[in-house]
Tab-separated table of C-alpha atoms and ligand atoms in Angstrom:
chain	number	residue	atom	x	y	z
A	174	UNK	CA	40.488	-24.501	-39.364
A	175	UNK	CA	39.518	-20.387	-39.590
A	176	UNK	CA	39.291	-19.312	-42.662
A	177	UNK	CA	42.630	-17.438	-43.217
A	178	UNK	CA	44.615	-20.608	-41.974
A	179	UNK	CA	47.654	-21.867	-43.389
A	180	UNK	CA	47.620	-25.524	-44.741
A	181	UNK	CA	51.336	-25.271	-45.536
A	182	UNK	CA	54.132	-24.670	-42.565
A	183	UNK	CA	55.012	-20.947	-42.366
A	184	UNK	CA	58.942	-20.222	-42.402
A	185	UNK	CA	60.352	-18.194	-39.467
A	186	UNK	CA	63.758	-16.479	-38.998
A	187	UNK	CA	65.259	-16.484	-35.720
A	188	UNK	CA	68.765	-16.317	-34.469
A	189	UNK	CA	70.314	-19.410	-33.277
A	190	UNK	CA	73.037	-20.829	-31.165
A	191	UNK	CA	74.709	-23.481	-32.849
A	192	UNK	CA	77.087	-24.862	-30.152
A	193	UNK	CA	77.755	-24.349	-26.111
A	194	UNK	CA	79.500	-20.890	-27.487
A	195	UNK	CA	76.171	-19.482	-27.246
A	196	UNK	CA	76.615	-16.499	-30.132
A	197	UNK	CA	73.348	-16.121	-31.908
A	198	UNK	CA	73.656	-15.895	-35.876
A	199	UNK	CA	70.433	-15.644	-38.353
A	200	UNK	CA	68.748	-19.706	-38.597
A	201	UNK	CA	65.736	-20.093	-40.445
A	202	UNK	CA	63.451	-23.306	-40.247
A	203	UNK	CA	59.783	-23.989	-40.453
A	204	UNK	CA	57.033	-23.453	-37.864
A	205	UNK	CA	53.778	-26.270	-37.586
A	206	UNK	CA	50.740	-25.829	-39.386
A	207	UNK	CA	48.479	-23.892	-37.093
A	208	UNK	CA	46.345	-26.280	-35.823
A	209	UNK	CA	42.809	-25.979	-34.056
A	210	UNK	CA	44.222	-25.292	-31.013
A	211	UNK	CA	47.113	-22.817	-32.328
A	212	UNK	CA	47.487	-19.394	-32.314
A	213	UNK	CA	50.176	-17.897	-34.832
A	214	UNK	CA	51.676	-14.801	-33.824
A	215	UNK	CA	54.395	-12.047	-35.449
A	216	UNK	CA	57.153	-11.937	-32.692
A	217	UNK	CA	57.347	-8.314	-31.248
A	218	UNK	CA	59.198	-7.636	-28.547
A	219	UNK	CA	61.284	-10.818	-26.511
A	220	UNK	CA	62.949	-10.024	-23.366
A	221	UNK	CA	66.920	-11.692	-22.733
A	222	UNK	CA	66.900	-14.148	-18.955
A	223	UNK	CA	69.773	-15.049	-17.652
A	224	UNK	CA	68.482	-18.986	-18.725
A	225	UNK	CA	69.041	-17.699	-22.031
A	226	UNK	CA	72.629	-18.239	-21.647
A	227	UNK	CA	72.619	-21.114	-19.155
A	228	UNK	CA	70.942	-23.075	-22.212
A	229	UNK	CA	72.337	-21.491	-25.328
A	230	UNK	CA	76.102	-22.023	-23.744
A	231	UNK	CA	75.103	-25.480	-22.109
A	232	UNK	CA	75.615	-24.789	-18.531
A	233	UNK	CA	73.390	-27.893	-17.394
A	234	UNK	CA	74.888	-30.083	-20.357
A	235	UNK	CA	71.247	-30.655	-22.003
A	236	UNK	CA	71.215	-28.212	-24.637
A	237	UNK	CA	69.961	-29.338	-28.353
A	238	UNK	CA	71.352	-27.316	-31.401
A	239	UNK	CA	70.617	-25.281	-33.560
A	240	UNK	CA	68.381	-23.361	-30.785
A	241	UNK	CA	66.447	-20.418	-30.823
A	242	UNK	CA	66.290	-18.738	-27.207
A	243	UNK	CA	63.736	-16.430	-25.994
A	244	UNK	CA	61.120	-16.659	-23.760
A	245	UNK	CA	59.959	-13.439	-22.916
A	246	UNK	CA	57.382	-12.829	-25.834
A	247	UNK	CA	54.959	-10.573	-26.752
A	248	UNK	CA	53.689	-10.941	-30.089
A	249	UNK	CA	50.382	-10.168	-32.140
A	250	UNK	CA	48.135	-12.692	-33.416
A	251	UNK	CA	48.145	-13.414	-37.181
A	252	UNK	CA	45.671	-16.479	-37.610
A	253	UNK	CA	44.147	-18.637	-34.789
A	254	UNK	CA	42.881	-22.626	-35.843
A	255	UNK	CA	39.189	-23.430	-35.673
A	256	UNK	CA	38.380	-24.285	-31.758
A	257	UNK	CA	40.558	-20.959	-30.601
A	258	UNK	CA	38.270	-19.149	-28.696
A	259	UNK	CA	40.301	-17.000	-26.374
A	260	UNK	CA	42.231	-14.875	-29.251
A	261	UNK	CA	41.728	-13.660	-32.603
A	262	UNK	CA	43.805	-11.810	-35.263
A	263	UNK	CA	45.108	-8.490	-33.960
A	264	UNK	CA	45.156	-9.436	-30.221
A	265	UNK	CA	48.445	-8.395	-28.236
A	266	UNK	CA	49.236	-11.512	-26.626
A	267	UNK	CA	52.432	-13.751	-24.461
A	268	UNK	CA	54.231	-16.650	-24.254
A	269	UNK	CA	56.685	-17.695	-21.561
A	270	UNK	CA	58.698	-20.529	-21.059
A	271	UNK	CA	56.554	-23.467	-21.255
A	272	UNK	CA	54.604	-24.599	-24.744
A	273	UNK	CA	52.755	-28.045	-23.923
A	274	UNK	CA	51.941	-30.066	-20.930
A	275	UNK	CA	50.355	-33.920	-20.758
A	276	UNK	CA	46.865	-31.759	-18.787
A	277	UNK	CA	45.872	-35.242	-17.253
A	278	UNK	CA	48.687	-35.390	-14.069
A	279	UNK	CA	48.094	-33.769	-10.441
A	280	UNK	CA	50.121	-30.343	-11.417
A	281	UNK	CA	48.113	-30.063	-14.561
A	282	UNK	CA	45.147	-30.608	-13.349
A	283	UNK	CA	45.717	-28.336	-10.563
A	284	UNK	CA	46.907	-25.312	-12.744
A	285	UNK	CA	50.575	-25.970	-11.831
A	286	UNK	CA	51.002	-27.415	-15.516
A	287	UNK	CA	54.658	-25.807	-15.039
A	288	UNK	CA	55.419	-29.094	-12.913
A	289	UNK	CA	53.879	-31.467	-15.301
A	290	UNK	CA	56.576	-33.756	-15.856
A	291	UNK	CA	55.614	-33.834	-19.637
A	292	UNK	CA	55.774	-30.350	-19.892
A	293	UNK	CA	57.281	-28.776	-23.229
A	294	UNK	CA	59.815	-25.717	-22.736
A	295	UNK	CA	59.562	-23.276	-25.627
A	296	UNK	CA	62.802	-24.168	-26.839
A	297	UNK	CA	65.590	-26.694	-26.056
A	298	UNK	CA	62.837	-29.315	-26.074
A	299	UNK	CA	60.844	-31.257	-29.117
A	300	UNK	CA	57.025	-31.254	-29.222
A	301	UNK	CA	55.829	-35.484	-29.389
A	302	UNK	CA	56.153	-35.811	-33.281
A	303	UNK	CA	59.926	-35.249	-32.562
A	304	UNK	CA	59.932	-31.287	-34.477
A	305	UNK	CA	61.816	-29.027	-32.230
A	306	UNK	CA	61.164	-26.070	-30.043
A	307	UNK	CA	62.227	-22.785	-30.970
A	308	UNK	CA	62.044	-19.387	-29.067
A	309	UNK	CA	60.859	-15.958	-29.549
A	310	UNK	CA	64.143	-14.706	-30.853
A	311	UNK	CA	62.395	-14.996	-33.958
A	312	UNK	CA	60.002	-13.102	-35.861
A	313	UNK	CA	57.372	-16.039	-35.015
A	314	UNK	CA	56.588	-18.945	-32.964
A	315	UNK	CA	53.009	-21.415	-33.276
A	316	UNK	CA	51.757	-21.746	-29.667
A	317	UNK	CA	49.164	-23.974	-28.615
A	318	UNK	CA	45.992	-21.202	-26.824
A	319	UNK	CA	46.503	-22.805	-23.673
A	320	UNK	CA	50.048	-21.320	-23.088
A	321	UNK	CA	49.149	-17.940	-24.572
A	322	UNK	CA	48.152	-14.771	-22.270
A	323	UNK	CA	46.630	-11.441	-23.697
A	324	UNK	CA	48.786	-8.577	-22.416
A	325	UNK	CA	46.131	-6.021	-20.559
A	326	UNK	CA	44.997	-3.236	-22.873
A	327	UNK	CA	47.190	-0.079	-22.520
A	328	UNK	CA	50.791	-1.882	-21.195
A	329	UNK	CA	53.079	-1.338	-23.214
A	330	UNK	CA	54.475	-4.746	-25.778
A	331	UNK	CA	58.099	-4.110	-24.878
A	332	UNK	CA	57.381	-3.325	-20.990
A	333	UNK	CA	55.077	-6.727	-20.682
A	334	UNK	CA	57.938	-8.845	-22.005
A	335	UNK	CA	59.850	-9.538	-18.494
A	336	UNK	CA	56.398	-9.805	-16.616
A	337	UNK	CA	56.197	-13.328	-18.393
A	338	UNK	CA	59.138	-15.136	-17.152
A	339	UNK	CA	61.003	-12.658	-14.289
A	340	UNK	CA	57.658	-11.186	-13.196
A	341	UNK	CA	55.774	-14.062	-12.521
A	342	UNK	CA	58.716	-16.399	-11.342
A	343	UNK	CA	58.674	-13.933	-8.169
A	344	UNK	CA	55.018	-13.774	-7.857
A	345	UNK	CA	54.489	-17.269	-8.166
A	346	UNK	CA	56.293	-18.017	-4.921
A	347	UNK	CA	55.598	-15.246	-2.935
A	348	UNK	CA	51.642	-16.108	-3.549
A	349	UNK	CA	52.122	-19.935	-3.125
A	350	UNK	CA	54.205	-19.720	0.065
A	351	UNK	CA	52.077	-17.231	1.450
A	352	UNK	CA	54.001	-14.325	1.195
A	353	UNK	CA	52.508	-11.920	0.102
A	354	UNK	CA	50.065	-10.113	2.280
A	355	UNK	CA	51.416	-6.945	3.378
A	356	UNK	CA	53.923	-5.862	6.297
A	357	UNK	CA	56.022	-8.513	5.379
A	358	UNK	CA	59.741	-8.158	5.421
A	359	UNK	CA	61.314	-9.249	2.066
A	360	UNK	CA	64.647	-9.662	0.205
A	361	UNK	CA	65.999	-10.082	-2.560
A	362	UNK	CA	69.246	-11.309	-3.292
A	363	UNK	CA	71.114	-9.997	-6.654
A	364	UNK	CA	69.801	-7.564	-8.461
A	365	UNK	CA	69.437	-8.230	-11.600
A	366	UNK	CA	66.080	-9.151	-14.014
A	367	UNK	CA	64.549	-11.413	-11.762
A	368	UNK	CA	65.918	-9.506	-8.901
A	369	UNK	CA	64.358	-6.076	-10.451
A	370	UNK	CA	60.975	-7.655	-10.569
A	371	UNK	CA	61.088	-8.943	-6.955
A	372	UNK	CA	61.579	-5.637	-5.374
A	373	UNK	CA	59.281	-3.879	-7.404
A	374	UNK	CA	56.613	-7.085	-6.925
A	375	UNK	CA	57.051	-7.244	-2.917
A	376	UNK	CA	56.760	-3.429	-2.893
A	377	UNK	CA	53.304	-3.169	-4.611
A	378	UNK	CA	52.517	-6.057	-1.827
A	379	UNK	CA	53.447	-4.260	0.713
A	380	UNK	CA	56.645	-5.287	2.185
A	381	UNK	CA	59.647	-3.756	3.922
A	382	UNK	CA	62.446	-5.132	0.781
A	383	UNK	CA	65.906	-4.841	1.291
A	384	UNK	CA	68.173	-5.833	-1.489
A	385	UNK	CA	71.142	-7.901	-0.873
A	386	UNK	CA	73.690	-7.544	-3.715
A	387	UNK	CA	77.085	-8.623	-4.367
A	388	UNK	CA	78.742	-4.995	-4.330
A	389	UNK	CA	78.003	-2.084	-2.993
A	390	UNK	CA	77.413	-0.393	-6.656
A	391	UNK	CA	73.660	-0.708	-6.393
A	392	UNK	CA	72.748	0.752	-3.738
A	393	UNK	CA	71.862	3.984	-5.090
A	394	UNK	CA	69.599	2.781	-7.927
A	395	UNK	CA	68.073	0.323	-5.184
A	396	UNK	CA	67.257	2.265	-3.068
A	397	UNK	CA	65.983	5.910	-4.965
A	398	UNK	CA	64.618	4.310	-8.379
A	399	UNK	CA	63.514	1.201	-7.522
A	400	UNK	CA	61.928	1.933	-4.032
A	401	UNK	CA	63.847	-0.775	-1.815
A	402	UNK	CA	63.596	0.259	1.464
A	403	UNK	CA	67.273	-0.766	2.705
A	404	UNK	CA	70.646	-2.017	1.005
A	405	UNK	CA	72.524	-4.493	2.259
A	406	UNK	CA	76.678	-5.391	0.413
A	407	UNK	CA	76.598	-8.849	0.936
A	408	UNK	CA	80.511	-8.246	1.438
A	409	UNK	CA	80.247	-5.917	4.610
A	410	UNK	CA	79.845	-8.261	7.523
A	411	UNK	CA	78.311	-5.621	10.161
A	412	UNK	CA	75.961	-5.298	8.076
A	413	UNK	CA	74.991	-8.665	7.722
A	414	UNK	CA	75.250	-9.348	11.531
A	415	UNK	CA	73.656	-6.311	12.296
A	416	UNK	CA	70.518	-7.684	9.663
A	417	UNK	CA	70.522	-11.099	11.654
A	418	UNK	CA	67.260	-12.325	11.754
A	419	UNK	CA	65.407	-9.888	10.660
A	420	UNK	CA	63.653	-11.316	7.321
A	421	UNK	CA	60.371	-12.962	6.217
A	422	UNK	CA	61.923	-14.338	3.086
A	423	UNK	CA	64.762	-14.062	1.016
A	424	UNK	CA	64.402	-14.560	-2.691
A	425	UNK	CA	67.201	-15.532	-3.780
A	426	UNK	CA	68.339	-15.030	-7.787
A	427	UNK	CA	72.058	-15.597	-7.994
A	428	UNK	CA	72.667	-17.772	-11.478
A	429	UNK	CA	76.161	-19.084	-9.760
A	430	UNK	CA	77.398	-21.213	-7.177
A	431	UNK	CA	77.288	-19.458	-4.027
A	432	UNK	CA	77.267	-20.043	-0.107
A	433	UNK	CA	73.335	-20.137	1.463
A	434	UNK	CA	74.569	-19.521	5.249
A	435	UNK	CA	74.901	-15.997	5.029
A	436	UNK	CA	71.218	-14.956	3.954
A	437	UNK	CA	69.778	-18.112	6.328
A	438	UNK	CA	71.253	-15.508	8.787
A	439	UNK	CA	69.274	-13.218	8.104
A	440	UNK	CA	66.002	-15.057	7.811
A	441	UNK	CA	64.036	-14.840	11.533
A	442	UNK	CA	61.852	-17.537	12.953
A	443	UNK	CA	59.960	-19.567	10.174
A	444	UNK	CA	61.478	-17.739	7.416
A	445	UNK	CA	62.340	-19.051	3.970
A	446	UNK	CA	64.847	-18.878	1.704
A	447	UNK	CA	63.927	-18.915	-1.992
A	448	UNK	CA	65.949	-20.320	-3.973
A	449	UNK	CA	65.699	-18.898	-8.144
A	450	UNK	CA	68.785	-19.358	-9.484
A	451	UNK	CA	69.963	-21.927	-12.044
A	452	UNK	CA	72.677	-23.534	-10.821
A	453	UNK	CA	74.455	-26.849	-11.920
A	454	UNK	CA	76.780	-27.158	-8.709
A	455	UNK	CA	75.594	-28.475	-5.139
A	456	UNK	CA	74.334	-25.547	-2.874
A	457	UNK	CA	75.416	-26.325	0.698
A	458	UNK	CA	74.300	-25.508	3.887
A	459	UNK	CA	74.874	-26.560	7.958
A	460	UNK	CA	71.584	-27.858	9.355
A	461	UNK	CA	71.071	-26.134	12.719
A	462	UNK	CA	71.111	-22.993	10.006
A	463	UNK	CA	67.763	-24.333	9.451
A	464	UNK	CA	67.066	-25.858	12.541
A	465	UNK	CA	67.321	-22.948	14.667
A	466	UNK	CA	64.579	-20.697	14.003
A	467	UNK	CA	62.575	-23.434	12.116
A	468	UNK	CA	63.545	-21.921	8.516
A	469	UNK	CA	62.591	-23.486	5.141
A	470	UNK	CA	64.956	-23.435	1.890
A	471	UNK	CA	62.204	-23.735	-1.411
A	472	UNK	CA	62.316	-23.634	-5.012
A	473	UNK	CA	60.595	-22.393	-7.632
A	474	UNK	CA	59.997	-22.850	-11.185
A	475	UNK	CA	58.535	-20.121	-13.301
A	476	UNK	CA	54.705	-19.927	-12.604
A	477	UNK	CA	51.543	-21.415	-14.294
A	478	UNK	CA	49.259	-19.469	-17.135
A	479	UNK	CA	46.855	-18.690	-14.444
A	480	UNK	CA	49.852	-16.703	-12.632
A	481	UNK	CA	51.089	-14.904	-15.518
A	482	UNK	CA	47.541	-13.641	-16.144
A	483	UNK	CA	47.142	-12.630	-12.774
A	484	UNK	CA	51.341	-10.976	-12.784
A	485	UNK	CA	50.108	-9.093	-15.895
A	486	UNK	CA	47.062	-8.177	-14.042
A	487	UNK	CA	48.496	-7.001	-10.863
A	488	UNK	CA	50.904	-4.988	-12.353
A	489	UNK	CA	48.458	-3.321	-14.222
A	490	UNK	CA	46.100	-2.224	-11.226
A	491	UNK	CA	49.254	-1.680	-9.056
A	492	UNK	CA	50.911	0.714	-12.153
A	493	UNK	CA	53.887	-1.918	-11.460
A	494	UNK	CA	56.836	-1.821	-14.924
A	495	UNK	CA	59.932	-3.459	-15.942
A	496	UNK	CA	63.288	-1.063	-16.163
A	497	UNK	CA	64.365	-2.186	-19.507
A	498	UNK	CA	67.144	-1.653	-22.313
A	499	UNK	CA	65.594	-2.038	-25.678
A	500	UNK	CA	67.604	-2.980	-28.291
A	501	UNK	CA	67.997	-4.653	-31.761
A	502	UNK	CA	68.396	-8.105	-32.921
A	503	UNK	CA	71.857	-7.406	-34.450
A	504	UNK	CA	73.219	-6.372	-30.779
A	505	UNK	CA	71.813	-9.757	-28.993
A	506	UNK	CA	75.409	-10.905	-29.102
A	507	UNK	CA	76.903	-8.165	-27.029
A	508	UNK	CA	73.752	-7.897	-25.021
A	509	UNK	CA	73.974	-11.317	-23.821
A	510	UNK	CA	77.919	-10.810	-22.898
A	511	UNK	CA	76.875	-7.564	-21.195
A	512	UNK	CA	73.965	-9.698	-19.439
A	513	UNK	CA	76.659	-12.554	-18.579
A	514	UNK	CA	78.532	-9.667	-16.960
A	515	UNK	CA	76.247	-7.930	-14.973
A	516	UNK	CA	76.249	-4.664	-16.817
A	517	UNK	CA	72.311	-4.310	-17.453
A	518	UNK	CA	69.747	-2.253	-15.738
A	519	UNK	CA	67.841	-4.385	-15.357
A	520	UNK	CA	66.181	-6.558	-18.191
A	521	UNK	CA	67.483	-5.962	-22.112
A	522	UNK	CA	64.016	-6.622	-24.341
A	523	UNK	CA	65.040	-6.976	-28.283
A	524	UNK	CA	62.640	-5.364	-30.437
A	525	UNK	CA	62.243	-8.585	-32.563
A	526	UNK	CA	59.654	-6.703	-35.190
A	527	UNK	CA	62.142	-3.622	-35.500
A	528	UNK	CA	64.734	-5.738	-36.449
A	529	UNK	CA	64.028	-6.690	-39.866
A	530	UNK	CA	64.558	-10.320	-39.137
A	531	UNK	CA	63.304	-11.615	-42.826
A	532	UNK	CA	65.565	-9.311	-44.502
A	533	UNK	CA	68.377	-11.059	-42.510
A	534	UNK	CA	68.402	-14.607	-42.882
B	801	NDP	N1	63.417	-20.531	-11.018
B	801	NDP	C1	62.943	-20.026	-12.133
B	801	NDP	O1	61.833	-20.330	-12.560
B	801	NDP	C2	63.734	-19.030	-12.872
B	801	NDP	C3	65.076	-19.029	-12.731
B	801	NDP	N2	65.838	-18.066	-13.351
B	801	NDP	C4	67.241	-18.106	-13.043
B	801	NDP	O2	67.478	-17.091	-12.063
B	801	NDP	C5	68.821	-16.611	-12.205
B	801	NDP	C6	68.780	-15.101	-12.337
B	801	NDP	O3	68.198	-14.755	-13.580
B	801	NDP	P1	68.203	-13.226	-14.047
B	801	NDP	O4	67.632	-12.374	-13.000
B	801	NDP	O5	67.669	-13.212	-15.421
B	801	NDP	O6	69.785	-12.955	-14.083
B	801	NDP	P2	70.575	-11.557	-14.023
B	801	NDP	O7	71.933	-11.845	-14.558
B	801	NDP	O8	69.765	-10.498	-14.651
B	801	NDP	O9	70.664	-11.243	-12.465
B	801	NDP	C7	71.393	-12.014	-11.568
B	801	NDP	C8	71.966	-11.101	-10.486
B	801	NDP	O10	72.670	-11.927	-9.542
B	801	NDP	C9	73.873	-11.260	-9.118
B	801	NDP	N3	75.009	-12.085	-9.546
B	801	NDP	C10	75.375	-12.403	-10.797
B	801	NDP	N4	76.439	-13.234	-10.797
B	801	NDP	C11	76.746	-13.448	-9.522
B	801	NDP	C12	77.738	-14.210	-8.863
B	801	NDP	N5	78.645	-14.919	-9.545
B	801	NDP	N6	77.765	-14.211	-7.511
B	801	NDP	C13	76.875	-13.479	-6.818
B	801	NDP	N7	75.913	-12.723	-7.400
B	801	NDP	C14	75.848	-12.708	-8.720
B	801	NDP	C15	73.883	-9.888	-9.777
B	801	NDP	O11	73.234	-9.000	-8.871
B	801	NDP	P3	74.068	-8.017	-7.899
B	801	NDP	O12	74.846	-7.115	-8.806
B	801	NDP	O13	73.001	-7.342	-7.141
B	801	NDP	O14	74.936	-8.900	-7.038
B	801	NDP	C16	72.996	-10.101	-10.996
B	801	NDP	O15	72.425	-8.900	-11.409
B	801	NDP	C17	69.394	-17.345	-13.409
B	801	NDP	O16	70.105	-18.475	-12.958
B	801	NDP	C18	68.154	-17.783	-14.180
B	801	NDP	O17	68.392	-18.908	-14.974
B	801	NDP	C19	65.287	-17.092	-14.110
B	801	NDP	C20	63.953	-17.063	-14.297
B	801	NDP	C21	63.065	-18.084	-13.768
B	802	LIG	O1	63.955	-18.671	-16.953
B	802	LIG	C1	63.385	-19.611	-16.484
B	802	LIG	C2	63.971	-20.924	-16.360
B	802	LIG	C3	64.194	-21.504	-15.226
B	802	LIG	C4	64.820	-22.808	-15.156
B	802	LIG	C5	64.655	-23.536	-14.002
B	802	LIG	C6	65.235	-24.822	-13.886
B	802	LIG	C7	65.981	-25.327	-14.927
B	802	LIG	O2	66.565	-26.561	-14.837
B	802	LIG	C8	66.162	-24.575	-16.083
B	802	LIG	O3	66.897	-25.102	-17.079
B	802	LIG	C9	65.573	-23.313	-16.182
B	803	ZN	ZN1	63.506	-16.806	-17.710
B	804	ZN	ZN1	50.828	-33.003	-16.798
């Protein structure tokens, strides 16, 4: 181990969900020994997804309590274990939502370790000796190097944060399903932290984006701050017809049950739908929809290390940010009702380090 490593288990404070209510109260509980591989790092900055709540209020009926969410996390590195060679102390670095994989299976060794079926979520999940996960809702978290990115030199902490899970979730796809040379004609279906990310994403790519959202309230931040090129209420049906056919993709982001039909409409010949959201309901859809005009419905989960290095990366060269709402531990609570209840523009980030976390528990 580095000289400077712990031999004991450190203590961290996070905030907790204790049952499928989902409010977060101070929890504090011991991290692992930072081991060879580990890197240690002082929670800074951890942005709020919409998963947050599917798994702090149970939506998919696997949730473990008590359960620290988070897993948009910027931190800096306080110790690293003996064979670290990618960080040391001081470095600005990420985590997203996945902690461990098995590294010997096809998607691991194909740098897809997101679809390892071994693979170890930050949180809601236990590492093998049975200790659970916890999230960056805390003021730390002991993160094996391989799952730990170093947030480019001059990006901002706070404006990194939703690069790691919304940023790269749209990337991922749009790269892997060959979408994202430029000329392309996008959308993106609901507007909200994913959503955000998408538009500004297929932008910097190069594509014609239209957002589709559920109201018409939108439209003016779509289309003058966030540079979408056209607005679509998925609730005015001459504009939908009128938008037949006309897309490359749809990326599609709604967390709730919802009808697919509509936006296969509007995908033309080969086009895919892409479907994001998390949703514990079946989707449904008539097959000539897909049939006629040879279209494609995908998922897709997160992306790999390799793809959050190359988000943060892009971003960086393209001058790409997040639109975010900073705020304090102490307002999580109301910050994940306002989330639940669309009233965000367009990611909330709590300043974990600001928060004086130790002083709370
Ligand atoms: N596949 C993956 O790897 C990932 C999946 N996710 C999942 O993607 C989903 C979106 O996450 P996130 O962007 O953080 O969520 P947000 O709540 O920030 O955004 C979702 C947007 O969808 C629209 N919307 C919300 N509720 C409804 C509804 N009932 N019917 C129709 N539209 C609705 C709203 O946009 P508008 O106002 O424009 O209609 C809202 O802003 C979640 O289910 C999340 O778990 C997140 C990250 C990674
Ligand atoms: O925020 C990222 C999580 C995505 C996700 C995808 C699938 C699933 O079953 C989840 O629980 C979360
Ligand atoms: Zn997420
Ligand atoms: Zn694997």
């Amino acid at each position: 181990m580095a000289s400077g490593a712990t031999e004991t288990e450190r203590t961290a404070v996070g905030w907790a969900a204790r049952d499928a209510g989902g409010h977060l109260s101070p929890f504090s509980y011991t991290l692992r020994k930072t081991g060879p591989e580990d890197v240690a790092i002082k929670v800074l900055y951890c942005g709020i997804c919409h998963t947050d709540i599917h798994q702090a209020k149970n939506h998919l009926g696997m949730s473990r309590y008590p359960m620290v969410p988070g897993h948009e996390v910027v931190g800096e590195v306080e110790e690293v274990g003996a064979e670290v060679t990618k960080f040391r102390a001081g470095d600005v670095v990420g985590v997203g939502l996945i902690v461990g994989c098995c590294r010997q299976c096809h998607p691991c060794k194909s740098s897809n370790e997101q679809y390892c079926p071994k693979k170890i979520w930050s949180y809601n999940d236990v590492y093998p000796d049975g200790k659970p996960t916890q999230g960056g809702f805390s003021s730390a978290m002991v993160v094996d190097q391989k799952f730990v990115v170093k947030i480019p030199a001059g990006m901002a902490p706070e404006q990194a944060a939703p690069l790691l899970c919304a940023g790269v979730t749209v990337y991922s796809p749009l790269k892997r399903f060959n979408l994202a040379a430029p000329g392309l004609r996008g959308g993106v279906l609901g507007l909200g932290g994913v959503g955000h990310m998408g538009v500004k994403l297929a932008k910097a790519m190069g594509h014609h984006v239209t957002v589709i959202s559920s109201s018409d309230k939108k439209r003016g931040e779509a289309v003058d701050h966030l540079g979408a090129d056209a607005f679509l209420a998925s609730s005015d049906g001459a504009a939908m017809a009128a938008a037949a056919g006309t897309l490359d993709y749809v990326i599609d982001t709604v967390p709730a049950h919802h009808p697919l039909e509509p936006y296969l409409a509007l995908l033309g010949l080969d086009g895919k739908l892409i479907v994001m959201g998390v949703i514990g309901q079946p989707l449904s859809f008539l097959s000539p929809m897909l049939m006629l005009g040879r279209k494609s419905i995908a998922g897709s989960f997160v992306g790999s290390v390799e793809e959050a290095e190359e988000t943060l990366a892009f971003c960086k060269d393209k001058g790409v940010t997040s639109q975010i709402e900073v705020v304090k531990m102490g307002y999580v609570n109301e910050a994940l009702e306002r989330l639940e209840r669309n009233d965000v523009r367009y990611r909330f980030v709590v300043d974990v380090a600001g928060s004086n976390l130790d002083g709370a528990a």
